[in-house]
XYZ file of C-alpha atoms in Angstrom:
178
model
C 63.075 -84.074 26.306
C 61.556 -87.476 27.385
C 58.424 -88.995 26.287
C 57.418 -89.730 29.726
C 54.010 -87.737 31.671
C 55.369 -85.625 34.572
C 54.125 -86.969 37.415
C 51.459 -85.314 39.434
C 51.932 -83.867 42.933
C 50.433 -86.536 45.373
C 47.629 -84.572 46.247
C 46.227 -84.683 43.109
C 43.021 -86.390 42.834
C 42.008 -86.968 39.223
C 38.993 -89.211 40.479
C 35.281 -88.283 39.975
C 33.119 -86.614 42.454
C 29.381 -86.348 42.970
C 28.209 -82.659 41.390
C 28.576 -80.326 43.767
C 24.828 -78.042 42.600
C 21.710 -79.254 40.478
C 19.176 -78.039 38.428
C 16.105 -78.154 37.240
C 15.526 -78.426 33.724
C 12.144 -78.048 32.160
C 11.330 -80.034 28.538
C 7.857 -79.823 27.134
C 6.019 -81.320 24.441
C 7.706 -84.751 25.126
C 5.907 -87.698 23.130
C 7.357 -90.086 25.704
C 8.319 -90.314 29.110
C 12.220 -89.321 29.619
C 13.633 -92.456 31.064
C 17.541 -91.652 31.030
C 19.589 -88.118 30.847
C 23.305 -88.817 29.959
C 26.241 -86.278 30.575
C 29.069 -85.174 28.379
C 31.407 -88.201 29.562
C 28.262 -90.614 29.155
C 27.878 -91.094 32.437
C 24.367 -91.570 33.765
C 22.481 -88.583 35.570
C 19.464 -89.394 37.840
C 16.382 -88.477 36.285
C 12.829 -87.604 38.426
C 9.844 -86.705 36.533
C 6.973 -84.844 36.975
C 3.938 -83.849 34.196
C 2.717 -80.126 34.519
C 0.607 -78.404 32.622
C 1.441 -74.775 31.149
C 0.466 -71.736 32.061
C 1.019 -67.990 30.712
C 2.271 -65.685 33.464
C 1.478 -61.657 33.728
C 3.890 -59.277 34.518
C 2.344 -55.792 34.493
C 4.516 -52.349 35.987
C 3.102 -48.951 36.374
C 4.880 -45.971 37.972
C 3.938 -44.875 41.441
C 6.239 -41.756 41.160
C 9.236 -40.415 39.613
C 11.526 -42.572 41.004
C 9.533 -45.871 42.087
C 7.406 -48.572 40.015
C 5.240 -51.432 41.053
C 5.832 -54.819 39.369
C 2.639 -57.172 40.103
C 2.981 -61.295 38.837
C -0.159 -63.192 38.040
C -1.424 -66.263 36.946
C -2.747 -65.150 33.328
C -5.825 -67.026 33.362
C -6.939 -66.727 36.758
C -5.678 -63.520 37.808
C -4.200 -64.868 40.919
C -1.206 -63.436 42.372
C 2.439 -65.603 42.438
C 4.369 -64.870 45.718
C 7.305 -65.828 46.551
C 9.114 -65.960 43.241
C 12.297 -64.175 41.804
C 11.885 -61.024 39.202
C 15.051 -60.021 37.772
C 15.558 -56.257 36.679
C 17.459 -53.881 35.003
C 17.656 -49.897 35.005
C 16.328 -50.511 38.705
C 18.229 -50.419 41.851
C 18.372 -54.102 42.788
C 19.435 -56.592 40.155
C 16.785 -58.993 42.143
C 13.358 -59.381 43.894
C 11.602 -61.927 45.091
C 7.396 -61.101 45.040
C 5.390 -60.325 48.155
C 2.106 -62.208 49.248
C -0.109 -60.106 46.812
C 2.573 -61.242 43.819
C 4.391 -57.005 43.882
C 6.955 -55.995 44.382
C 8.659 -52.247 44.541
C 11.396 -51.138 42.413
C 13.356 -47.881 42.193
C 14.686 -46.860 39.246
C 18.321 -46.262 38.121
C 17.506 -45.139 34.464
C 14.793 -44.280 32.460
C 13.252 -47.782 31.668
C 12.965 -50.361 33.936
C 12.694 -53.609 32.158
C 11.188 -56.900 34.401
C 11.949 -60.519 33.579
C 9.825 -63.503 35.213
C 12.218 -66.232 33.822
C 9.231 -68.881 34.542
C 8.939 -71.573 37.408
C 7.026 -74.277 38.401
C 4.122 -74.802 41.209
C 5.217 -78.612 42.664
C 2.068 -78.510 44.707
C -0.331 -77.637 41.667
C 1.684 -79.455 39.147
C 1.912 -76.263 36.992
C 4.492 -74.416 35.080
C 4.635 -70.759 34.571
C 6.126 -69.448 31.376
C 8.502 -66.742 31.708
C 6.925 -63.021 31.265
C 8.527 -59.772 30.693
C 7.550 -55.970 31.346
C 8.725 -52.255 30.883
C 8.004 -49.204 32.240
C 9.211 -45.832 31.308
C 9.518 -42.915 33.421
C 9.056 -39.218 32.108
C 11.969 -37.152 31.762
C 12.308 -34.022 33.486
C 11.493 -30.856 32.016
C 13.617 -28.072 31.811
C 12.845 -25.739 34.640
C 14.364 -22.264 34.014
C 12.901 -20.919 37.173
C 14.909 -23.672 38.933
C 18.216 -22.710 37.038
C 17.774 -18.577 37.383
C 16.843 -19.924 41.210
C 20.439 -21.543 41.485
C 22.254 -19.026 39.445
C 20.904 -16.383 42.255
C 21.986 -18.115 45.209
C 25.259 -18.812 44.286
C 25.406 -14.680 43.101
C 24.361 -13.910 46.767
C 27.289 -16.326 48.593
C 29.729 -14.825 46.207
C 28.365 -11.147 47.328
C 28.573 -12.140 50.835
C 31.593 -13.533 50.763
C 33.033 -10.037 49.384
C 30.804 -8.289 51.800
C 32.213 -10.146 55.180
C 35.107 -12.004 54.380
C 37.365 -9.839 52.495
C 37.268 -6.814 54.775
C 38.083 -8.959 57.434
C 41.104 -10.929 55.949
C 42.330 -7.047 54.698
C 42.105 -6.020 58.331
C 43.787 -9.521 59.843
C 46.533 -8.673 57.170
C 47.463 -5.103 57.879
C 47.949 -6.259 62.056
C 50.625 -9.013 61.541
């Protein structure tokens, strides 16, 4: 064995490149203005900043039916609706929803809960940030119904009759020409 580096193929381009998504990342209760954001290799990441103020968000659910909820967003304080901004589920159908105009959206339901999660955003126009929120709602279980069962356990008694009733002479019959 040598000592030496294999060589890399020549389209191999260990070079850096310019990040290819961004982010936004939100840091409160800062004494001081953040001047400079470094990354793991030290190398300096631009920086823009903008002071918000806080606010609580409201997520509220109630069930329309058995199968469907309604998720509303709100402003906390004012009561005002928050359109236009991604809810992320679980037990529903869709993994995702983005709010209507009147800050609702409606869910159907996969399991019995339905859990909502407002993971928080921020207003650029208002220069306010809204906290992330989270809701459930439960849906009732369905009773029992005996009547339903007996109901089934009839109607498949009556196609087995009528099969015996119609079919089987028939295929008796068919037999006994060939």
């Amino acid at each position: 064995m040598t000592g030496d580096a294999t060589p890399l193929d020549r389209r191999v381009n260990l070079t850096s490149v310019p990040p290819r998504g961004y982010t936004t990342i939100v840091i409160t209760n800062v004494d001081q203005p953040i001047t400079e954001v470094r990354d793991i290799h030290n190398g300096s990441i631009p920086v823009t900043t903008q002071t918000v103020r806080e606010q609580n968000a409201s997520l509220t659910a109630t069930t329309l039916n058995e199968t469907h909820a309604r998720v509303q967003l709100t402003d906390a304080r004012t009561g005002q609706p928050l359109s236009n901004r991604a809810v992320w589920l679980s037990g529903a159908a869709q993994g995702r929803v983005t709010t209507n105009a009147n800050g609702t959206v409606v869910v159907e339901r996969r399991d019995l809960y339905v859990t909502a999660s407002f993971t928080g955003a921020t207003n650029v126009s208002e220069n306010v940030y809204y906290g992330p929120a989270q809701t459930r709602v439960a849906f009732q279980l369905e009773p029992f119904n005996i009547y339903q069962l007996l109901t089934s356990l009839a109607g498949a008694l009556v196609s087995v009759a009528a099969f015996l009733v119609f079919f089987v002479p028939f295929a008796y019959m068919r037999r006994g020409t060939g």
